[in-house]
Amino acid sequence: MIFKEGFAYAFDEKACKECGGKCCIGESGNIFANKEELELLRQHLNLDEQEFSSKFLRKVGFRTSFKELEFEGGYACIFFDQVKKNCKIYKYRPSQCRTFPFWKYYKTHKEELKKECIGICYLS
């Protein structure tokens, strides 16, 4: 069980095995990564910058997001394994993914978080 100060819930990471990757699929959105995270991932995939960028990334204003693919009537992160229903780059996932579900947004959107993550345990 993972707890984070300032949040009224905990996260049971064991639930991920049964979830099917709900945090990686659904409505279209942005999966942001910073330059350092992108460089580590690029090196891990052993791709040059041009190939890595054209295959996996898109610009959103001044930021960089992973591309998405259509999946089950919605979208999935390009690094979502659609067969195994998990992250293909888990060790190299960006901080946006690492910090889920402890996002400030979910402090005031509890019902949305309940739908998004079966591993949430509200504290009394």
Coordinates of N, CA, C and O in Angstrom, one line a residue:
M1 N 0.9 -1.2 0.0 CA 0.0 0.0 0.0 C 0.9 1.2 0.0 O 1.8 1.3 0.8
I2 N 0.6 2.2 -0.9 CA 1.3 3.4 -1.0 C 0.5 4.6 -0.4 O -0.7 4.7 -0.8
F3 N 1.1 5.4 0.4 CA 0.4 6.5 1.0 C 1.3 7.8 0.6 O 2.5 7.7 0.5
K4 N 0.6 8.9 0.4 CA 1.3 10.1 0.2 C 0.6 11.2 1.0 O -0.6 11.4 1.0
E5 N 1.5 12.0 1.7 CA 1.0 13.0 2.6 C 0.1 14.0 1.8 O 0.5 14.4 0.7
G6 N -1.0 14.4 2.4 CA -1.9 15.4 1.8 C -3.0 14.7 1.0 O -3.8 15.5 0.4
F7 N -3.0 13.4 0.8 CA -4.0 12.7 0.0 C -4.9 11.9 1.0 O -4.4 11.2 1.9
A8 N -6.2 11.9 0.7 CA -7.1 11.2 1.6 C -7.3 9.8 1.1 O -8.3 9.1 1.4
Y9 N -6.4 9.2 0.4 CA -6.5 7.9 -0.1 C -5.1 7.3 -0.2 O -4.1 8.0 -0.2
A10 N -5.1 6.0 -0.3 CA -3.9 5.2 -0.5 C -4.0 4.4 -1.8 O -5.1 4.4 -2.3
F11 N -2.9 3.9 -2.2 CA -3.0 3.1 -3.5 C -2.4 1.7 -3.3 O -1.3 1.6 -2.8
D12 N -3.2 0.7 -3.6 CA -2.7 -0.7 -3.5 C -2.2 -1.1 -4.9 O -2.9 -1.4 -5.8
E13 N -0.9 -1.1 -5.1 CA -0.2 -1.3 -6.4 C -0.5 -2.8 -6.9 O -0.3 -3.0 -8.1
K14 N -0.9 -3.7 -6.0 CA -1.2 -5.0 -6.4 C -2.4 -5.1 -7.3 O -2.6 -6.0 -8.1
A15 N -3.3 -4.1 -7.3 CA -4.5 -4.0 -8.1 C -4.1 -3.8 -9.6 O -4.9 -4.2 -10.4
C16 N -2.9 -3.4 -9.9 CA -2.6 -3.1 -11.3 C -2.6 -4.4 -12.1 O -2.9 -4.4 -13.3
K17 N -2.3 -5.5 -11.5 CA -2.3 -6.8 -12.2 C -3.7 -7.2 -12.7 O -3.8 -7.9 -13.7
E18 N -4.7 -6.7 -12.1 CA -6.1 -7.1 -12.4 C -6.8 -6.0 -13.2 O -7.9 -6.2 -13.7
C19 N -6.2 -4.8 -13.2 CA -6.9 -3.6 -13.7 C -7.1 -3.6 -15.3 O -8.1 -3.1 -15.7
G20 N -6.1 -4.0 -16.0 CA -6.2 -3.9 -17.4 C -5.7 -2.6 -18.0 O -6.0 -2.2 -19.1
G21 N -5.0 -1.8 -17.2 CA -4.4 -0.6 -17.6 C -5.3 0.6 -17.8 O -5.1 1.4 -18.7
K22 N -6.3 0.7 -17.0 CA -7.2 1.9 -17.1 C -6.5 3.2 -17.1 O -7.0 4.2 -17.7
C23 N -5.4 3.4 -16.4 CA -4.7 4.6 -16.4 C -4.0 4.9 -17.7 O -3.6 6.1 -17.9
C24 N -3.9 3.9 -18.6 CA -3.2 4.1 -19.8 C -4.1 4.2 -21.0 O -3.7 4.4 -22.2
I25 N -5.4 4.0 -20.8 CA -6.4 4.0 -21.9 C -7.6 4.9 -21.5 O -7.8 5.2 -20.4
G26 N -8.4 5.1 -22.5 CA -9.6 5.9 -22.3 C -9.7 7.1 -23.2 O -9.4 7.0 -24.4
E27 N -10.1 8.2 -22.7 CA -10.2 9.4 -23.5 C -8.9 9.9 -23.9 O -7.9 9.6 -23.3
S28 N -8.8 10.6 -25.0 CA -7.6 11.1 -25.5 C -7.0 12.2 -24.5 O -7.8 12.9 -23.9
G29 N -5.7 12.2 -24.4 CA -5.1 13.1 -23.4 C -3.6 13.3 -23.8 O -3.2 12.8 -24.8
N30 N -2.9 13.9 -22.9 CA -1.5 14.1 -23.0 C -0.7 13.3 -22.0 O -1.1 13.2 -20.9
I31 N 0.3 12.7 -22.5 CA 1.2 11.9 -21.6 C 2.6 12.6 -21.8 O 3.4 12.3 -22.7
F32 N 2.8 13.6 -20.9 CA 4.0 14.4 -21.0 C 5.2 13.8 -20.4 O 5.1 13.0 -19.5
A33 N 6.4 14.1 -21.0 CA 7.7 13.6 -20.5 C 8.7 14.8 -20.7 O 8.6 15.5 -21.7
N34 N 9.6 14.9 -19.8 CA 10.6 15.9 -19.9 C 11.8 15.4 -20.7 O 11.9 14.2 -21.1
K35 N 12.7 16.3 -21.0 CA 13.8 16.0 -21.9 C 14.7 14.8 -21.4 O 15.1 13.9 -22.1
E36 N 14.9 14.8 -20.1 CA 15.7 13.7 -19.5 C 15.0 12.4 -19.6 O 15.7 11.4 -19.9
E37 N 13.7 12.4 -19.3 CA 13.0 11.1 -19.4 C 13.0 10.6 -20.9 O 13.1 9.4 -21.1
L38 N 12.8 11.5 -21.8 CA 12.8 11.2 -23.2 C 14.1 10.6 -23.7 O 14.2 9.6 -24.4
E39 N 15.2 11.2 -23.2 CA 16.5 10.8 -23.6 C 16.8 9.4 -23.0 O 17.4 8.5 -23.8
L40 N 16.5 9.1 -21.8 CA 16.7 7.8 -21.2 C 15.9 6.7 -22.0 O 16.4 5.6 -22.3
L41 N 14.6 7.1 -22.3 CA 13.8 6.1 -23.1 C 14.3 5.9 -24.5 O 14.4 4.8 -25.0
R42 N 14.8 7.0 -25.1 CA 15.3 6.9 -26.5 C 16.6 6.0 -26.5 O 16.7 5.1 -27.4
Q43 N 17.4 6.1 -25.5 CA 18.6 5.3 -25.4 C 18.2 3.8 -25.1 O 18.8 2.9 -25.7
H44 N 17.3 3.6 -24.3 CA 16.8 2.3 -24.0 C 16.3 1.6 -25.2 O 16.5 0.4 -25.5
L45 N 15.6 2.3 -26.1 CA 15.0 1.8 -27.3 C 16.0 1.7 -28.4 O 15.8 1.1 -29.5
N46 N 17.2 2.3 -28.2 CA 18.3 2.3 -29.1 C 17.9 2.9 -30.5 O 18.2 2.3 -31.5
L47 N 17.3 4.1 -30.4 CA 16.8 4.7 -31.6 C 17.5 6.1 -31.7 O 17.8 6.7 -30.7
D48 N 17.7 6.6 -32.9 CA 18.3 7.9 -33.1 C 17.1 8.9 -32.8 O 15.9 8.5 -32.8
E49 N 17.5 10.2 -32.6 CA 16.5 11.2 -32.2 C 15.3 11.3 -33.2 O 14.2 11.4 -32.8
Q50 N 15.6 11.3 -34.4 CA 14.6 11.5 -35.5 C 13.6 10.3 -35.5 O 12.4 10.5 -35.5
E51 N 14.1 9.1 -35.5 CA 13.3 7.9 -35.5 C 12.4 7.9 -34.2 O 11.2 7.6 -34.3
F52 N 13.0 8.1 -33.1 CA 12.3 8.1 -31.8 C 11.2 9.1 -31.8 O 10.0 8.8 -31.5
S53 N 11.5 10.3 -32.2 CA 10.5 11.4 -32.3 C 9.4 11.1 -33.2 O 8.2 11.2 -32.9
S54 N 9.7 10.7 -34.4 CA 8.6 10.4 -35.4 C 7.7 9.3 -35.1 O 6.5 9.3 -35.4
K55 N 8.3 8.2 -34.4 CA 7.5 7.1 -34.1 C 6.6 7.3 -32.9 O 5.5 6.8 -32.8
F56 N 7.1 8.0 -31.9 CA 6.5 7.9 -30.6 C 6.0 9.3 -30.0 O 5.3 9.3 -29.0
L57 N 6.4 10.4 -30.5 CA 6.2 11.7 -29.9 C 5.4 12.6 -30.7 O 5.3 12.5 -31.9
R58 N 4.7 13.6 -30.0 CA 4.0 14.7 -30.6 C 4.2 15.9 -29.8 O 4.4 15.9 -28.6
K59 N 4.3 17.1 -30.4 CA 4.4 18.3 -29.7 C 3.1 18.9 -29.3 O 2.1 18.8 -30.1
V60 N 3.0 19.4 -28.1 CA 1.8 20.0 -27.6 C 2.2 21.3 -27.0 O 2.8 21.4 -25.9
G61 N 2.1 22.4 -27.8 CA 2.7 23.7 -27.4 C 4.2 23.6 -27.3 O 4.8 23.1 -28.3
F62 N 4.7 23.9 -26.2 CA 6.2 23.8 -25.9 C 6.5 22.5 -25.3 O 7.7 22.3 -24.9
R63 N 5.6 21.6 -25.1 CA 5.9 20.3 -24.4 C 5.8 19.2 -25.4 O 5.4 19.3 -26.5
T64 N 6.3 18.0 -24.9 CA 6.3 16.8 -25.7 C 5.4 15.7 -25.0 O 5.6 15.5 -23.8
S65 N 4.6 15.1 -25.8 CA 3.7 14.1 -25.3 C 3.9 12.8 -26.1 O 4.3 12.9 -27.3
F66 N 3.7 11.7 -25.5 CA 3.7 10.4 -26.2 C 2.4 10.4 -27.1 O 1.4 11.0 -26.8
K67 N 2.6 9.8 -28.3 CA 1.4 9.6 -29.2 C 0.4 8.6 -28.5 O 0.8 7.9 -27.6
E68 N -0.8 8.6 -29.1 CA -1.8 7.7 -28.7 C -2.2 6.9 -29.9 O -2.1 7.3 -31.0
L69 N -2.8 5.7 -29.6 CA -3.4 4.9 -30.6 C -4.8 4.6 -30.3 O -5.2 4.6 -29.1
E70 N -5.7 4.5 -31.3 CA -7.1 4.1 -31.1 C -7.1 2.7 -30.5 O -6.4 1.8 -30.9
F71 N -8.0 2.6 -29.5 CA -8.0 1.3 -28.7 C -9.4 1.1 -28.1 O -9.8 2.0 -27.3
E72 N -10.1 0.1 -28.4 CA -11.4 -0.2 -27.8 C -12.3 0.9 -27.6 O -12.9 1.2 -26.6
G73 N -12.5 1.7 -28.7 CA -13.4 2.8 -28.7 C -12.9 4.1 -28.1 O -13.6 5.0 -27.9
G74 N -11.6 4.0 -27.7 CA -11.0 5.2 -27.0 C -9.6 5.3 -27.5 O -9.3 5.0 -28.7
Y75 N -8.7 5.6 -26.6 CA -7.3 5.7 -27.0 C -6.4 5.0 -25.9 O -6.8 4.8 -24.8
A76 N -5.2 4.7 -26.4 CA -4.2 4.1 -25.5 C -2.9 4.8 -25.7 O -2.6 5.1 -26.9
C77 N -2.1 4.9 -24.7 CA -0.7 5.4 -24.9 C 0.0 4.4 -25.9 O -0.2 3.2 -25.9
I78 N 0.9 5.0 -26.7 CA 1.6 4.2 -27.7 C 2.4 3.1 -27.0 O 2.8 2.1 -27.7
F79 N 2.8 3.3 -25.8 CA 3.6 2.3 -25.1 C 2.8 1.3 -24.3 O 3.3 0.6 -23.5
F80 N 1.5 1.3 -24.5 CA 0.6 0.4 -23.8 C 0.6 -0.9 -24.6 O 0.3 -0.9 -25.8
D81 N 0.9 -2.0 -23.9 CA 0.8 -3.3 -24.5 C -0.6 -3.8 -24.6 O -1.2 -4.1 -23.5
Q82 N -1.2 -3.8 -25.8 CA -2.6 -4.1 -25.9 C -3.0 -5.5 -25.7 O -4.2 -5.8 -25.5
V83 N -2.0 -6.4 -25.7 CA -2.3 -7.8 -25.4 C -2.1 -8.1 -23.9 O -3.0 -8.7 -23.3
K84 N -1.0 -7.7 -23.4 CA -0.7 -8.0 -21.9 C -1.5 -7.0 -21.0 O -1.6 -7.2 -19.8
K85 N -2.0 -5.9 -21.6 CA -2.7 -4.8 -20.9 C -1.8 -4.2 -19.8 O -2.3 -4.0 -18.6
N86 N -0.6 -3.8 -20.2 CA 0.3 -3.1 -19.2 C 1.3 -2.3 -20.0 O 1.3 -2.2 -21.2
C87 N 2.1 -1.6 -19.3 CA 3.1 -0.6 -19.8 C 4.3 -1.4 -20.4 O 5.0 -2.1 -19.6
K88 N 4.6 -1.1 -21.6 CA 5.8 -1.7 -22.3 C 7.1 -1.1 -21.7 O 8.2 -1.7 -21.9
I89 N 7.0 0.1 -21.2 CA 8.2 0.9 -20.8 C 8.2 1.2 -19.3 O 8.7 2.2 -18.9
Y90 N 7.6 0.3 -18.5 CA 7.3 0.6 -17.1 C 8.5 1.2 -16.4 O 8.4 2.2 -15.7
K91 N 9.7 0.7 -16.6 CA 10.9 1.2 -15.9 C 11.3 2.6 -16.4 O 11.9 3.3 -15.6
Y92 N 10.9 2.9 -17.6 CA 11.3 4.2 -18.2 C 10.1 5.2 -18.3 O 10.2 6.2 -19.0
R93 N 9.0 4.9 -17.7 CA 7.8 5.7 -17.8 C 8.1 7.1 -17.2 O 8.8 7.2 -16.3
P94 N 7.4 8.1 -17.7 CA 7.7 9.5 -17.3 C 7.1 9.7 -15.9 O 6.2 9.0 -15.4
S95 N 7.5 10.8 -15.3 CA 7.0 11.1 -13.9 C 5.5 11.3 -13.8 O 4.9 11.0 -12.8
Q96 N 4.9 11.8 -14.9 CA 3.4 11.9 -14.9 C 2.8 10.5 -14.6 O 1.8 10.4 -13.9
C97 N 3.4 9.5 -15.2 CA 2.8 8.1 -15.0 C 3.3 7.6 -13.6 O 2.5 6.9 -12.9
R98 N 4.5 7.9 -13.2 CA 5.0 7.4 -11.9 C 4.2 8.0 -10.7 O 4.1 7.3 -9.7
T99 N 3.7 9.2 -10.9 CA 3.0 9.8 -9.7 C 1.6 9.5 -9.7 O 0.9 9.8 -8.7
F100 N 1.0 8.9 -10.7 CA -0.4 8.5 -10.7 C -0.6 7.4 -9.6 O 0.2 6.6 -9.4
P101 N -1.6 7.5 -8.8 CA -2.8 8.4 -8.8 C -2.7 9.6 -7.9 O -3.7 10.2 -7.6
F102 N -1.5 9.9 -7.5 CA -1.4 11.0 -6.6 C -1.2 12.4 -7.3 O -0.1 13.0 -7.2
W103 N -2.2 12.8 -8.0 CA -2.3 14.0 -8.7 C -3.2 15.0 -8.0 O -4.3 14.6 -7.5
K104 N -2.8 16.2 -7.9 CA -3.6 17.2 -7.2 C -5.1 17.2 -7.8 O -6.0 17.4 -7.0
Y105 N -5.2 17.0 -9.0 CA -6.5 17.0 -9.7 C -7.5 16.0 -9.0 O -8.7 16.3 -8.8
Y106 N -7.0 14.9 -8.6 CA -7.8 13.9 -8.0 C -8.2 14.1 -6.6 O -9.1 13.5 -6.0
K107 N -7.6 15.1 -5.9 CA -8.0 15.5 -4.6 C -9.5 16.0 -4.6 O -10.2 15.9 -3.6
T108 N -9.9 16.6 -5.7 CA -11.3 17.1 -5.8 C -12.1 16.4 -6.8 O -13.2 16.8 -7.1
H109 N -11.6 15.3 -7.4 CA -12.4 14.6 -8.4 C -12.4 13.1 -8.0 O -11.9 12.2 -8.8
K110 N -12.9 12.8 -6.8 CA -12.8 11.5 -6.2 C -13.6 10.5 -7.0 O -13.2 9.3 -7.2
E111 N -14.8 10.8 -7.5 CA -15.6 9.9 -8.3 C -14.9 9.5 -9.6 O -14.9 8.3 -10.0
E112 N -14.2 10.4 -10.2 CA -13.5 10.2 -11.5 C -12.3 9.2 -11.2 O -12.1 8.3 -11.9
L113 N -11.7 9.4 -10.1 CA -10.5 8.6 -9.7 C -11.0 7.1 -9.4 O -10.4 6.2 -9.8
K114 N -12.2 7.0 -8.7 CA -12.7 5.7 -8.5 C -12.9 4.9 -9.7 O -12.7 3.7 -9.8
K115 N -13.4 5.6 -10.8 CA -13.6 4.9 -12.1 C -12.3 4.6 -12.8 O -12.2 3.6 -13.5
E116 N -11.3 5.4 -12.5 CA -10.0 5.3 -13.2 C -9.1 4.2 -12.6 O -8.4 3.5 -13.3
C117 N -9.2 4.0 -11.3 CA -8.2 3.2 -10.6 C -8.9 2.3 -9.5 O -9.4 2.8 -8.5
I118 N -8.8 1.0 -9.7 CA -9.4 0.0 -8.8 C -8.5 -0.2 -7.5 O -8.9 -0.8 -6.6
G119 N -7.3 0.4 -7.6 CA -6.4 0.3 -6.4 C -6.5 1.4 -5.4 O -5.7 1.4 -4.4
I120 N -7.5 2.2 -5.5 CA -7.7 3.3 -4.6 C -8.4 2.9 -3.3 O -9.4 2.2 -3.4
C121 N -7.8 3.2 -2.2 CA -8.5 2.9 -0.9 C -8.6 4.2 -0.1 O -7.6 4.8 0.3
Y122 N -9.8 4.6 0.1 CA -10.0 5.9 0.8 C -9.8 5.7 2.3 O -10.2 4.7 2.9
L123 N -9.1 6.6 2.9 CA -8.8 6.6 4.3 C -10.0 7.2 5.1 O -10.5 8.2 4.6
S124 N -10.2 6.7 6.2 CA -11.3 7.3 7.0 C -10.9 8.4 7.9 O -9.8 8.7 8.0

